[in-house]
Short mmCIF file of C-alpha atoms in Angstrom, two decimals:
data_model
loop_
_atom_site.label_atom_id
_atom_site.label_comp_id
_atom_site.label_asym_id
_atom_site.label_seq_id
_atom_site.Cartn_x
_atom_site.Cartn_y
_atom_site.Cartn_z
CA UNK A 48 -2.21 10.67 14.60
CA UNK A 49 -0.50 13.81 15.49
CA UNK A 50 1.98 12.79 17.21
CA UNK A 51 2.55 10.40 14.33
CA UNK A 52 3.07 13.36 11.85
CA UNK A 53 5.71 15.38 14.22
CA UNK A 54 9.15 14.96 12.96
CA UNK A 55 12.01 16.13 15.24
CA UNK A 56 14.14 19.14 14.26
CA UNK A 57 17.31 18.16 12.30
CA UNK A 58 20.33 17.62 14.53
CA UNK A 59 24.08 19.04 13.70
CA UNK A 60 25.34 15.87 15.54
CA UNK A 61 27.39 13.51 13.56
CA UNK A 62 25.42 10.60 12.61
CA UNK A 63 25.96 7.03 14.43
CA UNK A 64 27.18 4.29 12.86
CA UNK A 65 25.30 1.48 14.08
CA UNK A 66 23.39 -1.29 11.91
CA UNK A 67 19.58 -0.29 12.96
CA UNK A 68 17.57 -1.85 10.49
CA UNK A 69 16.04 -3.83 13.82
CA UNK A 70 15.12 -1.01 15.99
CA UNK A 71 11.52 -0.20 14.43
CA UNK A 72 9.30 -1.70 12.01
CA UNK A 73 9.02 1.13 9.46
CA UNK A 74 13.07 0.16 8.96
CA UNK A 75 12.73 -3.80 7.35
CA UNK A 76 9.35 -3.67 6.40
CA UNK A 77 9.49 -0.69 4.60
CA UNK A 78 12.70 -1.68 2.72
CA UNK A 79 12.34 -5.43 2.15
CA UNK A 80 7.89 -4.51 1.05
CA UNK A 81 9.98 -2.10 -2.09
CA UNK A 82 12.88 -5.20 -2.57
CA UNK A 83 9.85 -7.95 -3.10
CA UNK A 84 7.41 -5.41 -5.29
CA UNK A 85 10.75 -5.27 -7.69
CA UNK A 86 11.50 -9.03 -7.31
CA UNK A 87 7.93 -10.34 -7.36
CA UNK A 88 6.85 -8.34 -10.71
CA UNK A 89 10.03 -9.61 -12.22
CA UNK A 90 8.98 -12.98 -11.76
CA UNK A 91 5.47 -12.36 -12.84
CA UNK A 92 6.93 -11.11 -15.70
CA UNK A 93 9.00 -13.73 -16.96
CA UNK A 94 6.02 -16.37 -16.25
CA UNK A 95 3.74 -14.18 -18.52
CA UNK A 96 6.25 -13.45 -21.44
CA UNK A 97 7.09 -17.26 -21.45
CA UNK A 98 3.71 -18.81 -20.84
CA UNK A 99 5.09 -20.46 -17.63
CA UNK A 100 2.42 -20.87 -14.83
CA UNK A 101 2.95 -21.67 -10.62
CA UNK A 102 2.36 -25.01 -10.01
CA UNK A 103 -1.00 -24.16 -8.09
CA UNK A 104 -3.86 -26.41 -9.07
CA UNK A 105 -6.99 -24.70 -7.50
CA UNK A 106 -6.19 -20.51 -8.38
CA UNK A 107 -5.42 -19.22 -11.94
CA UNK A 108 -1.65 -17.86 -12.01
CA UNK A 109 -3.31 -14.20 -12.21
CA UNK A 110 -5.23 -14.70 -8.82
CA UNK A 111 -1.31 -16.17 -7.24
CA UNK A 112 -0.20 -12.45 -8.98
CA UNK A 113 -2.42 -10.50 -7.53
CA UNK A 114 -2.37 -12.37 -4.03
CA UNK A 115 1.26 -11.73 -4.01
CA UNK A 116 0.83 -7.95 -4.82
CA UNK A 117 -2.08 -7.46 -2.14
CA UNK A 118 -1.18 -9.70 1.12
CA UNK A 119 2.66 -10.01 0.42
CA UNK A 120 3.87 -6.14 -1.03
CA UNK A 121 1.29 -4.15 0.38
CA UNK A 122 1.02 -6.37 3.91
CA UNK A 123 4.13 -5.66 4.62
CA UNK A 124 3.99 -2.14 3.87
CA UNK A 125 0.77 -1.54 6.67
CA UNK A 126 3.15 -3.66 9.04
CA UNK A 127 5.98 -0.86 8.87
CA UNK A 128 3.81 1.61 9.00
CA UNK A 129 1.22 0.05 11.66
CA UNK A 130 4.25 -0.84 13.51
CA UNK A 131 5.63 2.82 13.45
CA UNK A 132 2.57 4.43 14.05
CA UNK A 133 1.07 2.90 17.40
CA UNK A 134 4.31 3.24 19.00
CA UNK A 135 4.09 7.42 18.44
CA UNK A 136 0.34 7.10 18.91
CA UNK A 137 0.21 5.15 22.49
CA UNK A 138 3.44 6.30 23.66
CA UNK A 139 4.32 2.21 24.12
CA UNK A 140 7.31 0.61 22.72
CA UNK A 141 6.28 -2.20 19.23
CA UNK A 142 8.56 -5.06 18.24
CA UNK A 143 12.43 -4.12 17.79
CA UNK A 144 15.42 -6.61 17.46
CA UNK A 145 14.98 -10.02 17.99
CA UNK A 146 11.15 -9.91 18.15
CA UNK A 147 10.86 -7.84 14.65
CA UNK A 148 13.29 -10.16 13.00
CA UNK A 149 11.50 -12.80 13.73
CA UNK A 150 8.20 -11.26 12.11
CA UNK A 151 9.77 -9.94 9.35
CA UNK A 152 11.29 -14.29 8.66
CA UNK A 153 7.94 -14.77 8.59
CA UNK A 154 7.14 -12.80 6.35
CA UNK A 155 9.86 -13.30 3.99
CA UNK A 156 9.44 -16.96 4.79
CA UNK A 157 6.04 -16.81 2.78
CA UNK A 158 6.84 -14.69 0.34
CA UNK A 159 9.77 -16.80 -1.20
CA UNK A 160 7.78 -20.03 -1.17
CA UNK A 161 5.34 -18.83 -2.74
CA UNK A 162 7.28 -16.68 -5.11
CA UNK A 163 9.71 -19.62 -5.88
CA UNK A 164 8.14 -22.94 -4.49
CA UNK A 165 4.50 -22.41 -4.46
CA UNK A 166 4.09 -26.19 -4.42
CA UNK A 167 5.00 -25.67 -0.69
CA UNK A 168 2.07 -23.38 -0.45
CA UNK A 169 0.97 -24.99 2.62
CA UNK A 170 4.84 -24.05 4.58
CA UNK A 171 3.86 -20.64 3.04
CA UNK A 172 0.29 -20.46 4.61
CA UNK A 173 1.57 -21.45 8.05
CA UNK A 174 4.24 -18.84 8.45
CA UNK A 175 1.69 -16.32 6.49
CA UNK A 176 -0.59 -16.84 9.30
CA UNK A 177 1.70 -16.45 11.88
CA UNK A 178 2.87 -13.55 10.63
CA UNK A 179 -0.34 -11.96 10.32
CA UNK A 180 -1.47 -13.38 13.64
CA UNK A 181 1.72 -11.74 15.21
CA UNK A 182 1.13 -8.42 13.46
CA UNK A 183 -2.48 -8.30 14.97
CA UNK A 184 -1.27 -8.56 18.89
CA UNK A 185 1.76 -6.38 18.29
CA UNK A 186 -0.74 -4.05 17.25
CA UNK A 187 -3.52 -4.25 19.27
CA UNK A 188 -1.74 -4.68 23.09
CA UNK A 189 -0.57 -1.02 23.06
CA UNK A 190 -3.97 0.29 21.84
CA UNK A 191 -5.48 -1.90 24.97
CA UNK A 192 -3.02 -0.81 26.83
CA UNK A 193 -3.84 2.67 27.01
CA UNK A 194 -7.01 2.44 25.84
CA UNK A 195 -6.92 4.36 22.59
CA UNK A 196 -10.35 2.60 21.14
CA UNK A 197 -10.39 4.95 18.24
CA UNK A 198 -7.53 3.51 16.59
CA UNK A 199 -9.51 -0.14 16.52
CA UNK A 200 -10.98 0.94 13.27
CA UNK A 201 -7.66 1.00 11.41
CA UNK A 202 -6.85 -2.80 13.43
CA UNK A 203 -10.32 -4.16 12.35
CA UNK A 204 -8.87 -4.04 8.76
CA UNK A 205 -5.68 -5.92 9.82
CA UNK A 206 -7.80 -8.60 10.77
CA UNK A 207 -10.47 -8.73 7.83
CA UNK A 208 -7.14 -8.63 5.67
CA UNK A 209 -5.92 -11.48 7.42
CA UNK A 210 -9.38 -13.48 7.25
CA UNK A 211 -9.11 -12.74 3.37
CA UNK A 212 -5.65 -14.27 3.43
CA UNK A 213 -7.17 -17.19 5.21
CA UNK A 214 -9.77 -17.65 2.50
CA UNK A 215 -7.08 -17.70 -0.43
CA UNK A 216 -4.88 -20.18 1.13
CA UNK A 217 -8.31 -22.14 1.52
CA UNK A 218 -8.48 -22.11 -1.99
CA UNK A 219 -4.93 -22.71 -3.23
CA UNK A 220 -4.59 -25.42 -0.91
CA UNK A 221 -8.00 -27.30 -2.20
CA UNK A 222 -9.62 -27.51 1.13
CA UNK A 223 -12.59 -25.05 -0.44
CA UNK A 224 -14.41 -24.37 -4.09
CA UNK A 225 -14.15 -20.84 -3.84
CA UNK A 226 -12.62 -18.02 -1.57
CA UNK A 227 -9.91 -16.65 -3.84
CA UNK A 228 -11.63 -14.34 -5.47
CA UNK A 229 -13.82 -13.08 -2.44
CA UNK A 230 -9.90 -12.40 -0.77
CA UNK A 231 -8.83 -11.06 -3.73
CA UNK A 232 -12.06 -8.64 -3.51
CA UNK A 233 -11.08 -8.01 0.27
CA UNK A 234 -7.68 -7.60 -0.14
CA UNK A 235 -7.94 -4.50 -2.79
CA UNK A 236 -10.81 -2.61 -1.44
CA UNK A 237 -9.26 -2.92 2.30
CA UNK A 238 -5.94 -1.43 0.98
CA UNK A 239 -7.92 1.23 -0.40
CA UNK A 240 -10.31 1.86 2.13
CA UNK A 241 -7.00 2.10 4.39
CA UNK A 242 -5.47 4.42 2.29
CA UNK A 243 -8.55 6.51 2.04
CA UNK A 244 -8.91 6.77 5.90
CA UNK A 245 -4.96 7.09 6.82
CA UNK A 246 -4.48 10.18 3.69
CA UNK A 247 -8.07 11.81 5.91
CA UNK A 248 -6.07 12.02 8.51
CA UNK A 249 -2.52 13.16 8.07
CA UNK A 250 -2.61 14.56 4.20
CA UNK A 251 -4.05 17.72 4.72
CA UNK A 252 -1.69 18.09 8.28
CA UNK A 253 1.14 17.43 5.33
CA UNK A 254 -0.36 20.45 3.19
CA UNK A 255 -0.70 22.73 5.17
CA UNK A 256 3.16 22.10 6.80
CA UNK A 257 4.48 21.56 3.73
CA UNK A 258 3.40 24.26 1.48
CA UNK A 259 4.78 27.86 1.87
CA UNK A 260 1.31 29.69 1.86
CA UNK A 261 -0.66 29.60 4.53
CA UNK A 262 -3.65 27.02 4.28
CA UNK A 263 -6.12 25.95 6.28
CA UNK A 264 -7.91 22.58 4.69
CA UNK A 265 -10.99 21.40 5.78
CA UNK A 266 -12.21 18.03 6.35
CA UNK A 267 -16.19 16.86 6.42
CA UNK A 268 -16.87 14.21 8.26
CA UNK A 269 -20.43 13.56 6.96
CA UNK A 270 -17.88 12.84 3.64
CA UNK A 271 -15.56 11.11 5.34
CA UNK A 272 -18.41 8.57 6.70
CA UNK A 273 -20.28 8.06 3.70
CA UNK A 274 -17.43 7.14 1.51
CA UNK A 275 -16.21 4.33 4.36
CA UNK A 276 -20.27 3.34 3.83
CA UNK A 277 -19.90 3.23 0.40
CA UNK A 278 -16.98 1.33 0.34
CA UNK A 279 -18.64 -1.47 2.94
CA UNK A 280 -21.60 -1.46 0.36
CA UNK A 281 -19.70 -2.18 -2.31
CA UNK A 282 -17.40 -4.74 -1.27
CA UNK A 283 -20.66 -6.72 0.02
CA UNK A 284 -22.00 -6.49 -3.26
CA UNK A 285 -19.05 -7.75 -4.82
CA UNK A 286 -19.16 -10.67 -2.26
CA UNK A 287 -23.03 -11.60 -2.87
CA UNK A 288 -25.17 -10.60 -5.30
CA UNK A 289 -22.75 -9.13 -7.49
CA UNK A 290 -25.73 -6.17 -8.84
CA UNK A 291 -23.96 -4.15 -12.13
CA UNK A 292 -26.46 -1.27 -11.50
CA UNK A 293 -25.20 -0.86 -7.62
CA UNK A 294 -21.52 -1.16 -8.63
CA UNK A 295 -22.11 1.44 -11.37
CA UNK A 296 -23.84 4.18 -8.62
CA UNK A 297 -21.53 3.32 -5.91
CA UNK A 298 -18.31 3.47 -8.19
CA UNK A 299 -20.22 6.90 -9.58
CA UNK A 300 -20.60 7.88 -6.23
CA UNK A 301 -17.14 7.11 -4.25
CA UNK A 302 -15.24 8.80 -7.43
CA UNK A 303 -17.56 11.71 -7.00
CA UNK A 304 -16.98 11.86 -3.55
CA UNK A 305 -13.57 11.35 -3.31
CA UNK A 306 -13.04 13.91 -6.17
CA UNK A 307 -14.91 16.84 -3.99
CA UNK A 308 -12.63 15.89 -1.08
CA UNK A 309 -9.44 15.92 -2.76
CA UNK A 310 -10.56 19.45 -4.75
CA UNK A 311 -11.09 20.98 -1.05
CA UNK A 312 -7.59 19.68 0.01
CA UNK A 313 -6.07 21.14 -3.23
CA UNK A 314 -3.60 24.51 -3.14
CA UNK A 315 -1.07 25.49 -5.66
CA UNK A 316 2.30 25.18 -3.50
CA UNK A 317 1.48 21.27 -3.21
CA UNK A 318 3.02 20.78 -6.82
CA UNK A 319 6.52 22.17 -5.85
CA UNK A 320 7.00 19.11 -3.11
CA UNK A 321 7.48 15.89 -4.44
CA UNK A 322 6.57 14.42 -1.26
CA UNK A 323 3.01 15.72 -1.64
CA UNK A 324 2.03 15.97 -5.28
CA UNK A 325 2.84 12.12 -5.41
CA UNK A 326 0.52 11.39 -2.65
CA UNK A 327 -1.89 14.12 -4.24
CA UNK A 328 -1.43 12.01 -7.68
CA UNK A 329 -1.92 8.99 -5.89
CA UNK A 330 -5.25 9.37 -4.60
CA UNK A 331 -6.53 10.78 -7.71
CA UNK A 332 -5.61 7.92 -9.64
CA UNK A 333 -7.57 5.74 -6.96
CA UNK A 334 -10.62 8.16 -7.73
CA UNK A 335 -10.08 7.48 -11.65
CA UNK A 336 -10.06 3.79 -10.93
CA UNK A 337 -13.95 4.01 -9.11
CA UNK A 338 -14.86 5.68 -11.90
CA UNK A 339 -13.53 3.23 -14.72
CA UNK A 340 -15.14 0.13 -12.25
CA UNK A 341 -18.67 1.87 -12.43
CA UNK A 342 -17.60 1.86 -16.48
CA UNK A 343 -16.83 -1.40 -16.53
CA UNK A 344 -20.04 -2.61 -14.83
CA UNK A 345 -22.02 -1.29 -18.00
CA UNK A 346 -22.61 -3.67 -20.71
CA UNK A 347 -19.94 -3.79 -23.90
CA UNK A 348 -17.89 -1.22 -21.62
CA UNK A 349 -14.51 -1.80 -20.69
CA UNK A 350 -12.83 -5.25 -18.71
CA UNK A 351 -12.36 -4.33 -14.71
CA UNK A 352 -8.74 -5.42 -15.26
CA UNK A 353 -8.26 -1.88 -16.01
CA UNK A 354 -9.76 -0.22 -12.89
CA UNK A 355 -8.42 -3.07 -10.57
CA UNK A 356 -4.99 -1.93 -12.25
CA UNK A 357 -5.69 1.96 -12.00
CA UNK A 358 -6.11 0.95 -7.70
CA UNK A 359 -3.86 -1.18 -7.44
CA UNK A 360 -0.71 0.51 -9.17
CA UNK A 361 -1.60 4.03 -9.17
CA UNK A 362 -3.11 3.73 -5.96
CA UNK A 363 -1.49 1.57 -3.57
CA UNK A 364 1.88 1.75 -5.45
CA UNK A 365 2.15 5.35 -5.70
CA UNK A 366 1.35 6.05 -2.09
CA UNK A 367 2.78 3.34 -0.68
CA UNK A 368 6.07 4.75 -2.13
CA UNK A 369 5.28 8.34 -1.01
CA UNK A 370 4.93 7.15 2.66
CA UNK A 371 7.50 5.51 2.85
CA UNK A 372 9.85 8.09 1.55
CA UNK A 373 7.87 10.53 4.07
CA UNK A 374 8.35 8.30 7.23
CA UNK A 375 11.85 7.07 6.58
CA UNK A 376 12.97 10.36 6.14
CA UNK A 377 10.73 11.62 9.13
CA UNK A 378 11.15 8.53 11.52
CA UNK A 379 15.28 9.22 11.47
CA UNK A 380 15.88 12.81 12.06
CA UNK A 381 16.49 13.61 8.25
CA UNK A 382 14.48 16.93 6.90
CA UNK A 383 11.52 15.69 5.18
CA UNK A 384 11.40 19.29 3.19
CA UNK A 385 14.91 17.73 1.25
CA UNK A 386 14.02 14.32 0.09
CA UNK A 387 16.82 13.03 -2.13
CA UNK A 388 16.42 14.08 -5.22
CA UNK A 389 15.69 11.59 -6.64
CA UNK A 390 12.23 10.48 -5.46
CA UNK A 391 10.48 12.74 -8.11
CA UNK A 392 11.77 10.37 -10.42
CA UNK A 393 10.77 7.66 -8.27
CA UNK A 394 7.26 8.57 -8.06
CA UNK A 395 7.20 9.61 -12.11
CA UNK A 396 7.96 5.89 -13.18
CA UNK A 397 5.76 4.13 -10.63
CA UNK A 398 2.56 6.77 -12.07
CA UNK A 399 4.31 5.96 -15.77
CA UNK A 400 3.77 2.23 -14.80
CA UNK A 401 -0.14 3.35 -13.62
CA UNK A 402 -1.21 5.11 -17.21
CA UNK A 403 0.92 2.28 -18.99
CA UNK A 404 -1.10 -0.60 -17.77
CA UNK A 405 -4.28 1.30 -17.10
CA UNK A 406 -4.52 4.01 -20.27
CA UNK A 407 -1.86 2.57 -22.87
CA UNK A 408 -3.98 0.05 -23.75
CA UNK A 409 -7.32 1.82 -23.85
CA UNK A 410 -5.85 4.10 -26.60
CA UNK A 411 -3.68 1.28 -28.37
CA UNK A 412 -5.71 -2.19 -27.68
CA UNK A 413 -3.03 -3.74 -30.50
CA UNK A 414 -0.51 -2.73 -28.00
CA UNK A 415 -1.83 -4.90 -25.16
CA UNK A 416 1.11 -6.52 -24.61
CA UNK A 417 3.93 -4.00 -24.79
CA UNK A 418 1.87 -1.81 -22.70
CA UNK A 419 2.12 -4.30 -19.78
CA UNK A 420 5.94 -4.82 -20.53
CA UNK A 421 6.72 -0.97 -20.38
CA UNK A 422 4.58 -0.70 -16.99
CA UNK A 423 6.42 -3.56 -15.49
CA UNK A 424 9.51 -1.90 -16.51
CA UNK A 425 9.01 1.24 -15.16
CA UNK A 426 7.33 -0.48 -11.44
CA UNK A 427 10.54 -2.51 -11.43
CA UNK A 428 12.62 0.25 -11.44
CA UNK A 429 10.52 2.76 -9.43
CA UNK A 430 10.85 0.22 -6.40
CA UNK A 431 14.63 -0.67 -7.32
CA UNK A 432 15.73 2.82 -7.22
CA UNK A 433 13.81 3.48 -3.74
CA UNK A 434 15.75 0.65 -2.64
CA UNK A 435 19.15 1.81 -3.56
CA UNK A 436 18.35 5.38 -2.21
CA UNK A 437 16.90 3.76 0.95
CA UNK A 438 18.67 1.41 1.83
CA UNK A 439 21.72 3.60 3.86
CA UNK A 440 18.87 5.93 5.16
CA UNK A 441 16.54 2.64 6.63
CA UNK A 442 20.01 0.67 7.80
CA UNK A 443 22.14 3.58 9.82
CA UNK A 444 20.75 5.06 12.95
CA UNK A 445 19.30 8.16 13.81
CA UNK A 446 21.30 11.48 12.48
CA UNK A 447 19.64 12.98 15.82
CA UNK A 448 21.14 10.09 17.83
CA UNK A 449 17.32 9.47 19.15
CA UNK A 450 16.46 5.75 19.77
CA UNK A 451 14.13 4.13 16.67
#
């Protein structure tokens, strides 16, 4: 992971001109994962504000939603980065031209079907699959290859991810009862439980470069592998016996957790770079959302829509956003100490969307409706304005004139 967090000294050469969206995963996946979160909620929201439903027969048009959000959006995302990552961690070369197009079709293949033809939802399964499948081996052959068996962990989730997006299309295709929700289940808490172990890892190496003081953070690991625990503990009992008391102490006890861990990573100078504070922001809105679950497991308490919201949003769309504006700028020779701009306001409207959906409506329950609109709004344009700053910086080659 260190080598993943090295970024090479900005060059004075003029920049190439060549089209390299192909030459490493982090480039399509990143920028066509930010084109589909815009494109997809847009959709969702004209189906909600007009009452018009996919024509799925065997999952509720929330449940094709959040599928969408969860193995299409946020998928793609851990493929750029997954893709981007094992190549600096193994020192082996991961899909580039041809090869990466090809995933990426499949991919894109699945989304649109199901985003504008779900009735072909069994096209969109078979490419989904294949894409998935695809991911795993591009993956997993240079971690076999030179034998890095540490980095299985963070695979092992590719492939529970991709079991869970098994059990949906089980599901929406009619060939099972149930399974939807159970992916649905998987597909959130994995993203999480990703997030949580990735951010242990390179966050407070991002700190401590990134702030002018100088830090030292500690990480402890006895933390570190009792959350994971927790995590596995919960999801199970989401999957079987479903106990309110045990969601309410593990939800209690993750937030807790969490919180302590995030408090030891915390110094002053984080909140002058936007390329921290949003990831800082991010996980602390993941923490809220453990504690509103454990809430929402106690009787006439509060509907889970609003923690599943608080993760989802706050959580995965927040961060997702602030590494991808890290490794895009980091992964072609730009300075990641001058983002553009721009991404403070980038990362404001995605959190805006977050406390729209998640807090709005707690404090204005008459408002239900609007407050969904204005957090819709403000995701929509978080992700289109990433796109539009983006796009030259993921497209062009290297300023450095390095391959990738």
């Amino acid at each position: 992971m260190q080598q993943f967090i090295q970024i090479s000294p900005p060059s004075h050469k003029a920049p190439p001109h060549g089209f390299a969206l192909l030459n490493l995963g982090f480039r399509p996946f990143f920028l066509f994962a930010a084109a589909f979160a815009a494109i997809s909620m847009t959709v969702w929201m004209w189906k909600y504000l007009h009452f018009t439903l996919p024509p799925l027969f065997y999952v509720s048009a929330s449940q094709w939603h959040a599928h969408e959000m969860l193995y299409g959006f946020a998928f793609a995302v851990i493929a750029g980065f997954l893709l981007t990552a094992v190549k600096n961690w193994t020192g082996v070369a991961t899909l580039q031209g041809w090869p990466l197009l090809g995933l990426l079709l499949c991919w894109a293949g699945a989304r649109s079907l199901m985003l504008f033809a779900p009735e072909w939802a069994l096209i969109a399964a078979g490419l989904d699959m294949l894409f998935n499948l695809w991911l795993i081996l591009a993956v997993a052959l240079p971690i076999i290859k030179v034998k890095q068996w540490r980095q299985l962990g963070v695979l092992s989730k590719v492939i529970f991810l991709t079991l869970g997006n098994m059990a949906f299309y089980a599901q929406a295709l009619g060939w099972t009862a149930s399974g939807a929700r159970a992916a649905l289940w998987v597909g959130l808490l994995l993203n999480i439980s990703l997030i949580m172990v990735i951010s242990r890892r390179i966050l407070p190496g991002f700190i401590e470069r990134g702030v002018k003081a100088d830090v030292t953070l500690k990480n402890a690991s006895w933390l570190d592998n009792l959350l994971m625990l927790a995590l596995v503990v919960l999801l199970l009992n989401l999957l079987t016996v479903e106990s309110a008391t045990t969601n309410i102490i593990l939800g209690l006890a993750i937030g807790m957790g969490s919180s302590l861990r995030l408090w030891r990573w915390h110094t002053a100078g984080l909140w002058q770079v936007p390329l921290l504070w949003s990831f800082y922001c991010g996980l602390w809105l993941i923490n809220a959302g453990f504690f509103m679950f454990a809430l929402s497991a106690m009787e006439n308490s509060i509907s889970p829509i609003f923690a599943i919201h608080c993760w989802a949003i706050g959580g995965i769309g927040v961060i997702t956003l602030a590494m991808m504006a890290r490794v895009s700028l980091g992964h072609t020779g730009r300075n990641i100490h001058a983002p553009p701009r721009s991404v403070s306001w980038i990362f404001g409207l995605c959190i805006a969307a977050a406390l729209c959906r998640v807090f709005l409506p707690l404090l204005l329950p008459e408002s239900y409706r609007l407050s969904v609109m204005l957090a819709a709004t403000c995701w929509i344009a978080a992700f289109t304005w990433f796109c539009i700053v983006y796009w030259p910086i993921l497209s062009k080659s290297r300023i450095d004139g390095s391959p990738g």
